Amino acid sequence: AEDQCMQCFYCKQTTQTYDRNLPDGLTLERRNDDIGHVTSNCVLACHKCNCRLRVGKIERAISETPGLKEYFRQVIENSDNN
C-alpha cells in the first residue's frame, strides 16, 4: 500500500479521505481474509471496489458453505412475507 500513491489497487482511481463512504473513498482491503491487517496482506482500495469485493466474498461463502444458501433463501422468503 505504501507505493500506491492514493490509487485504488484494483481500478487505479485516485482516492480521497474526506468521506470514505463515497465511491472514491479510501479503504484498506485485506487480500486474504485469513490473515490480519498486516502490510504484506493489505492494499488501498476505493470504497466502490472494496464493496464489490465484499459482495463477491459473501456470494462465494454462500456457495461454498452447505446450508448457508438455504438459510439466506429462507430469510429472504420470510422478509418478503412480512
mmCIF file of N, CA and C in Angstrom:
data_model
loop_
_atom_site.group_PDB
_atom_site.id
_atom_site.type_symbol
_atom_site.label_atom_id
_atom_site.label_comp_id
_atom_site.label_asym_id
_atom_site.label_seq_id
_atom_site.Cartn_x
_atom_site.Cartn_y
_atom_site.Cartn_z
ATOM 1 N N ALA A 1 0.821 -1.197 0.000
ATOM 2 C CA ALA A 1 0.000 0.000 0.000
ATOM 3 C C ALA A 1 0.862 1.257 0.000
ATOM 4 N N GLU A 2 2.119 1.126 0.409
ATOM 5 C CA GLU A 2 2.997 2.274 0.516
ATOM 6 C C GLU A 2 3.255 2.958 -0.824
ATOM 7 N N ASP A 3 3.360 2.194 -1.913
ATOM 8 C CA ASP A 3 3.708 2.769 -3.203
ATOM 9 C C ASP A 3 2.499 3.000 -4.102
ATOM 10 N N GLN A 4 1.302 2.966 -3.573
ATOM 11 C CA GLN A 4 0.098 3.119 -4.380
ATOM 12 C C GLN A 4 -0.288 4.572 -4.626
ATOM 13 N N CYS A 5 0.310 5.512 -3.946
ATOM 14 C CA CYS A 5 0.058 6.948 -4.162
ATOM 15 C C CYS A 5 -1.425 7.294 -4.153
ATOM 16 N N MET A 6 -2.153 6.788 -3.183
ATOM 17 C CA MET A 6 -3.577 7.077 -3.012
ATOM 18 C C MET A 6 -4.438 6.543 -4.152
ATOM 19 N N GLN A 7 -3.942 5.591 -4.931
ATOM 20 C CA GLN A 7 -4.719 4.992 -6.009
ATOM 21 C C GLN A 7 -5.271 3.644 -5.577
ATOM 22 N N CYS A 8 -6.484 3.356 -6.050
ATOM 23 C CA CYS A 8 -7.104 2.062 -5.802
ATOM 24 C C CYS A 8 -6.273 0.978 -6.491
ATOM 25 N N PHE A 9 -5.964 -0.059 -5.777
ATOM 26 C CA PHE A 9 -5.185 -1.174 -6.315
ATOM 27 C C PHE A 9 -5.885 -1.820 -7.505
ATOM 28 N N TYR A 10 -7.214 -1.842 -7.493
ATOM 29 C CA TYR A 10 -7.987 -2.565 -8.492
ATOM 30 C C TYR A 10 -8.327 -1.722 -9.722
ATOM 31 N N CYS A 11 -8.889 -0.533 -9.534
ATOM 32 C CA CYS A 11 -9.327 0.275 -10.690
ATOM 33 C C CYS A 11 -8.399 1.446 -10.984
ATOM 34 N N LYS A 12 -7.413 1.669 -10.133
ATOM 35 C CA LYS A 12 -6.405 2.740 -10.297
ATOM 36 C C LYS A 12 -6.963 4.147 -10.123
ATOM 37 N N GLN A 13 -8.204 4.278 -9.659
ATOM 38 C CA GLN A 13 -8.796 5.594 -9.397
ATOM 39 C C GLN A 13 -8.074 6.242 -8.227
ATOM 40 N N THR A 14 -7.878 7.556 -8.295
ATOM 41 C CA THR A 14 -7.319 8.288 -7.168
ATOM 42 C C THR A 14 -8.385 8.352 -6.076
ATOM 43 N N THR A 15 -7.996 8.039 -4.856
ATOM 44 C CA THR A 15 -8.939 8.020 -3.734
ATOM 45 C C THR A 15 -8.813 9.297 -2.912
ATOM 46 N N GLN A 16 -9.792 9.531 -2.059
ATOM 47 C CA GLN A 16 -9.787 10.692 -1.159
ATOM 48 C C GLN A 16 -10.125 10.218 0.248
ATOM 49 N N THR A 17 -9.815 11.051 1.241
ATOM 50 C CA THR A 17 -10.029 10.659 2.642
ATOM 51 C C THR A 17 -11.066 11.516 3.366
ATOM 52 N N TYR A 18 -11.651 12.506 2.725
ATOM 53 C CA TYR A 18 -12.592 13.374 3.444
ATOM 54 C C TYR A 18 -13.937 12.704 3.678
ATOM 55 N N ASP A 19 -14.336 11.764 2.823
ATOM 56 C CA ASP A 19 -15.554 10.975 3.066
ATOM 57 C C ASP A 19 -15.323 9.586 2.484
ATOM 58 N N ARG A 20 -14.913 8.681 3.317
ATOM 59 C CA ARG A 20 -14.539 7.345 2.858
ATOM 60 C C ARG A 20 -15.729 6.505 2.395
ATOM 61 N N ASN A 21 -16.944 6.952 2.648
ATOM 62 C CA ASN A 21 -18.129 6.229 2.189
ATOM 63 C C ASN A 21 -18.535 6.589 0.764
ATOM 64 N N LEU A 22 -17.917 7.601 0.183
ATOM 65 C CA LEU A 22 -18.154 7.917 -1.217
ATOM 66 C C LEU A 22 -17.468 6.864 -2.075
ATOM 67 N N PRO A 23 -17.899 6.691 -3.326
ATOM 68 C CA PRO A 23 -17.294 5.657 -4.172
ATOM 69 C C PRO A 23 -15.777 5.744 -4.277
ATOM 70 N N ASP A 24 -15.222 6.971 -4.254
ATOM 71 C CA ASP A 24 -13.771 7.124 -4.358
ATOM 72 C C ASP A 24 -13.087 7.246 -2.996
ATOM 73 N N GLY A 25 -13.818 6.918 -1.932
ATOM 74 C CA GLY A 25 -13.256 6.991 -0.588
ATOM 75 C C GLY A 25 -12.188 5.927 -0.359
ATOM 76 N N LEU A 26 -11.139 6.297 0.353
ATOM 77 C CA LEU A 26 -10.018 5.393 0.632
ATOM 78 C C LEU A 26 -10.409 4.328 1.655
ATOM 79 N N THR A 27 -10.152 3.072 1.335
ATOM 80 C CA THR A 27 -10.346 1.976 2.283
ATOM 81 C C THR A 27 -9.116 1.084 2.256
ATOM 82 N N LEU A 28 -8.990 0.254 3.242
ATOM 83 C CA LEU A 28 -7.899 -0.702 3.335
ATOM 84 C C LEU A 28 -8.479 -2.096 3.120
ATOM 85 N N GLU A 29 -7.985 -2.800 2.121
ATOM 86 C CA GLU A 29 -8.505 -4.121 1.750
ATOM 87 C C GLU A 29 -7.499 -5.200 2.107
ATOM 88 N N ARG A 30 -7.979 -6.207 2.839
ATOM 89 C CA ARG A 30 -7.137 -7.381 3.083
ATOM 90 C C ARG A 30 -7.238 -8.288 1.872
ATOM 91 N N ARG A 31 -6.129 -8.675 1.309
ATOM 92 C CA ARG A 31 -6.134 -9.550 0.133
ATOM 93 C C ARG A 31 -6.533 -10.963 0.525
ATOM 94 N N ASN A 32 -6.166 -11.387 1.717
ATOM 95 C CA ASN A 32 -6.503 -12.713 2.225
ATOM 96 C C ASN A 32 -7.171 -12.519 3.582
ATOM 97 N N ASP A 33 -8.454 -12.854 3.682
ATOM 98 C CA ASP A 33 -9.188 -12.630 4.927
ATOM 99 C C ASP A 33 -8.751 -13.540 6.069
ATOM 100 N N ASP A 34 -7.970 -14.557 5.764
ATOM 101 C CA ASP A 34 -7.466 -15.443 6.818
ATOM 102 C C ASP A 34 -6.254 -14.850 7.517
ATOM 103 N N ILE A 35 -5.726 -13.757 6.967
ATOM 104 C CA ILE A 35 -4.559 -13.073 7.528
ATOM 105 C C ILE A 35 -5.015 -11.698 7.987
ATOM 106 N N GLY A 36 -4.433 -11.209 9.041
ATOM 107 C CA GLY A 36 -4.830 -9.914 9.590
ATOM 108 C C GLY A 36 -4.409 -8.731 8.742
ATOM 109 N N HIS A 37 -4.631 -7.546 9.281
ATOM 110 C CA HIS A 37 -4.274 -6.299 8.605
ATOM 111 C C HIS A 37 -2.789 -6.013 8.794
ATOM 112 N N VAL A 38 -1.968 -6.747 8.073
ATOM 113 C CA VAL A 38 -0.526 -6.510 8.071
ATOM 114 C C VAL A 38 -0.147 -5.967 6.697
ATOM 115 N N THR A 39 0.927 -5.211 6.630
ATOM 116 C CA THR A 39 1.319 -4.527 5.397
ATOM 117 C C THR A 39 1.381 -5.456 4.200
ATOM 118 N N SER A 40 1.926 -6.629 4.378
ATOM 119 C CA SER A 40 2.085 -7.547 3.244
ATOM 120 C C SER A 40 0.758 -8.116 2.741
ATOM 121 N N ASN A 41 -0.321 -7.948 3.500
ATOM 122 C CA ASN A 41 -1.620 -8.506 3.131
ATOM 123 C C ASN A 41 -2.645 -7.426 2.757
ATOM 124 N N CYS A 42 -2.254 -6.166 2.771
ATOM 125 C CA CYS A 42 -3.207 -5.079 2.551
ATOM 126 C C CYS A 42 -2.867 -4.245 1.328
ATOM 127 N N VAL A 43 -3.911 -3.740 0.689
ATOM 128 C CA VAL A 43 -3.777 -2.786 -0.402
ATOM 129 C C VAL A 43 -4.804 -1.683 -0.189
ATOM 130 N N LEU A 44 -4.551 -0.516 -0.790
ATOM 131 C CA LEU A 44 -5.524 0.553 -0.774
ATOM 132 C C LEU A 44 -6.568 0.248 -1.839
ATOM 133 N N ALA A 45 -7.835 0.471 -1.505
ATOM 134 C CA ALA A 45 -8.915 0.249 -2.460
ATOM 135 C C ALA A 45 -9.945 1.351 -2.298
ATOM 136 N N CYS A 46 -10.548 1.754 -3.406
ATOM 137 C CA CYS A 46 -11.637 2.722 -3.294
ATOM 138 C C CYS A 46 -12.838 2.000 -2.666
ATOM 139 N N HIS A 47 -13.728 2.768 -2.078
ATOM 140 C CA HIS A 47 -14.898 2.201 -1.411
ATOM 141 C C HIS A 47 -15.720 1.349 -2.381
ATOM 142 N N LYS A 48 -15.856 1.811 -3.619
ATOM 143 C CA LYS A 48 -16.644 1.096 -4.623
ATOM 144 C C LYS A 48 -16.079 -0.305 -4.871
ATOM 145 N N CYS A 49 -14.774 -0.411 -5.104
ATOM 146 C CA CYS A 49 -14.165 -1.728 -5.345
ATOM 147 C C CYS A 49 -14.203 -2.594 -4.094
ATOM 148 N N ASN A 50 -13.974 -1.993 -2.941
ATOM 149 C CA ASN A 50 -13.979 -2.750 -1.701
ATOM 150 C C ASN A 50 -15.358 -3.357 -1.463
ATOM 151 N N CYS A 51 -16.416 -2.607 -1.731
ATOM 152 C CA CYS A 51 -17.779 -3.141 -1.559
ATOM 153 C C CYS A 51 -18.060 -4.249 -2.560
ATOM 154 N N ARG A 52 -17.610 -4.087 -3.789
ATOM 155 C CA ARG A 52 -17.791 -5.146 -4.788
ATOM 156 C C ARG A 52 -17.104 -6.425 -4.334
ATOM 157 N N LEU A 53 -15.910 -6.285 -3.800
ATOM 158 C CA LEU A 53 -15.179 -7.461 -3.336
ATOM 159 C C LEU A 53 -15.892 -8.117 -2.167
ATOM 160 N N ARG A 54 -16.445 -7.311 -1.279
ATOM 161 C CA ARG A 54 -17.158 -7.839 -0.117
ATOM 162 C C ARG A 54 -18.353 -8.670 -0.575
ATOM 163 N N VAL A 55 -19.105 -8.161 -1.553
ATOM 164 C CA VAL A 55 -20.261 -8.897 -2.075
ATOM 165 C C VAL A 55 -19.785 -10.206 -2.695
ATOM 166 N N GLY A 56 -18.684 -10.172 -3.438
ATOM 167 C CA GLY A 56 -18.138 -11.386 -4.042
ATOM 168 C C GLY A 56 -17.733 -12.408 -2.994
ATOM 169 N N LYS A 57 -17.165 -11.938 -1.895
ATOM 170 C CA LYS A 57 -16.754 -12.849 -0.822
ATOM 171 C C LYS A 57 -17.975 -13.479 -0.155
ATOM 172 N N ILE A 58 -19.035 -12.696 0.012
ATOM 173 C CA ILE A 58 -20.254 -13.223 0.617
ATOM 174 C C ILE A 58 -20.874 -14.270 -0.311
ATOM 175 N N GLU A 59 -20.953 -13.936 -1.609
ATOM 176 C CA GLU A 59 -21.519 -14.894 -2.568
ATOM 177 C C GLU A 59 -20.702 -16.177 -2.607
ATOM 178 N N ARG A 60 -19.380 -16.051 -2.570
ATOM 179 C CA ARG A 60 -18.512 -17.233 -2.580
ATOM 180 C C ARG A 60 -18.723 -18.057 -1.313
ATOM 181 N N ALA A 61 -18.831 -17.386 -0.165
ATOM 182 C CA ALA A 61 -19.047 -18.094 1.099
ATOM 183 C C ALA A 61 -20.371 -18.847 1.081
ATOM 184 N N ILE A 62 -21.402 -18.204 0.527
ATOM 185 C CA ILE A 62 -22.713 -18.858 0.447
ATOM 186 C C ILE A 62 -22.636 -20.097 -0.433
ATOM 187 N N SER A 63 -21.954 -19.987 -1.575
ATOM 188 C CA SER A 63 -21.891 -21.124 -2.493
ATOM 189 C C SER A 63 -21.017 -22.255 -1.959
ATOM 190 N N GLU A 64 -20.052 -21.935 -1.087
ATOM 191 C CA GLU A 64 -19.121 -22.953 -0.596
ATOM 192 C C GLU A 64 -19.517 -23.542 0.757
ATOM 193 N N THR A 65 -20.545 -22.995 1.395
ATOM 194 C CA THR A 65 -20.911 -23.431 2.742
ATOM 195 C C THR A 65 -22.254 -24.142 2.711
ATOM 196 N N PRO A 66 -22.263 -25.449 2.992
ATOM 197 C CA PRO A 66 -23.527 -26.189 2.994
ATOM 198 C C PRO A 66 -24.521 -25.571 3.987
ATOM 199 N N GLY A 67 -25.737 -25.415 3.531
ATOM 200 C CA GLY A 67 -26.793 -24.906 4.396
ATOM 201 C C GLY A 67 -26.919 -23.395 4.419
ATOM 202 N N LEU A 68 -25.869 -22.675 4.073
ATOM 203 C CA LEU A 68 -25.915 -21.216 4.144
ATOM 204 C C LEU A 68 -26.822 -20.635 3.064
ATOM 205 N N LYS A 69 -26.768 -21.200 1.873
ATOM 206 C CA LYS A 69 -27.635 -20.737 0.789
ATOM 207 C C LYS A 69 -29.097 -20.923 1.159
ATOM 208 N N GLU A 70 -29.442 -22.082 1.715
ATOM 209 C CA GLU A 70 -30.822 -22.356 2.138
ATOM 210 C C GLU A 70 -31.241 -21.407 3.262
ATOM 211 N N TYR A 71 -30.339 -21.143 4.192
ATOM 212 C CA TYR A 71 -30.635 -20.218 5.292
ATOM 213 C C TYR A 71 -31.018 -18.843 4.744
ATOM 214 N N PHE A 72 -30.202 -18.306 3.832
ATOM 215 C CA PHE A 72 -30.495 -16.982 3.276
ATOM 216 C C PHE A 72 -31.746 -16.994 2.415
ATOM 217 N N ARG A 73 -32.014 -18.097 1.711
ATOM 218 C CA ARG A 73 -33.247 -18.201 0.939
ATOM 219 C C ARG A 73 -34.451 -18.071 1.869
ATOM 220 N N GLN A 74 -34.393 -18.747 3.028
ATOM 221 C CA GLN A 74 -35.495 -18.684 3.989
ATOM 222 C C GLN A 74 -35.620 -17.290 4.600
ATOM 223 N N VAL A 75 -34.511 -16.661 4.884
ATOM 224 C CA VAL A 75 -34.539 -15.299 5.445
ATOM 225 C C VAL A 75 -35.201 -14.355 4.456
ATOM 226 N N ILE A 76 -34.817 -14.440 3.183
ATOM 227 C CA ILE A 76 -35.404 -13.579 2.156
ATOM 228 C C ILE A 76 -36.882 -13.887 1.978
ATOM 229 N N GLU A 77 -37.226 -15.159 1.963
ATOM 230 C CA GLU A 77 -38.621 -15.547 1.809
ATOM 231 C C GLU A 77 -39.458 -15.024 2.981
ATOM 232 N N ASN A 78 -38.951 -15.142 4.186
ATOM 233 C CA ASN A 78 -39.669 -14.654 5.353
ATOM 234 C C ASN A 78 -39.805 -13.141 5.346
ATOM 235 N N SER A 79 -38.785 -12.425 4.855
ATOM 236 C CA SER A 79 -38.879 -10.959 4.809
ATOM 237 C C SER A 79 -39.881 -10.509 3.758
ATOM 238 N N ASP A 80 -40.002 -11.282 2.670
ATOM 239 C CA ASP A 80 -40.984 -10.969 1.639
ATOM 240 C C ASP A 80 -42.408 -11.161 2.131
ATOM 241 N N ASN A 81 -42.604 -12.066 3.082
ATOM 242 C CA ASN A 81 -43.934 -12.348 3.613
ATOM 243 C C ASN A 81 -44.373 -11.350 4.676
ATOM 244 N N ASN A 82 -43.463 -10.525 5.126
ATOM 245 C CA ASN A 82 -43.800 -9.549 6.186
ATOM 246 C C ASN A 82 -44.154 -8.203 5.622
#
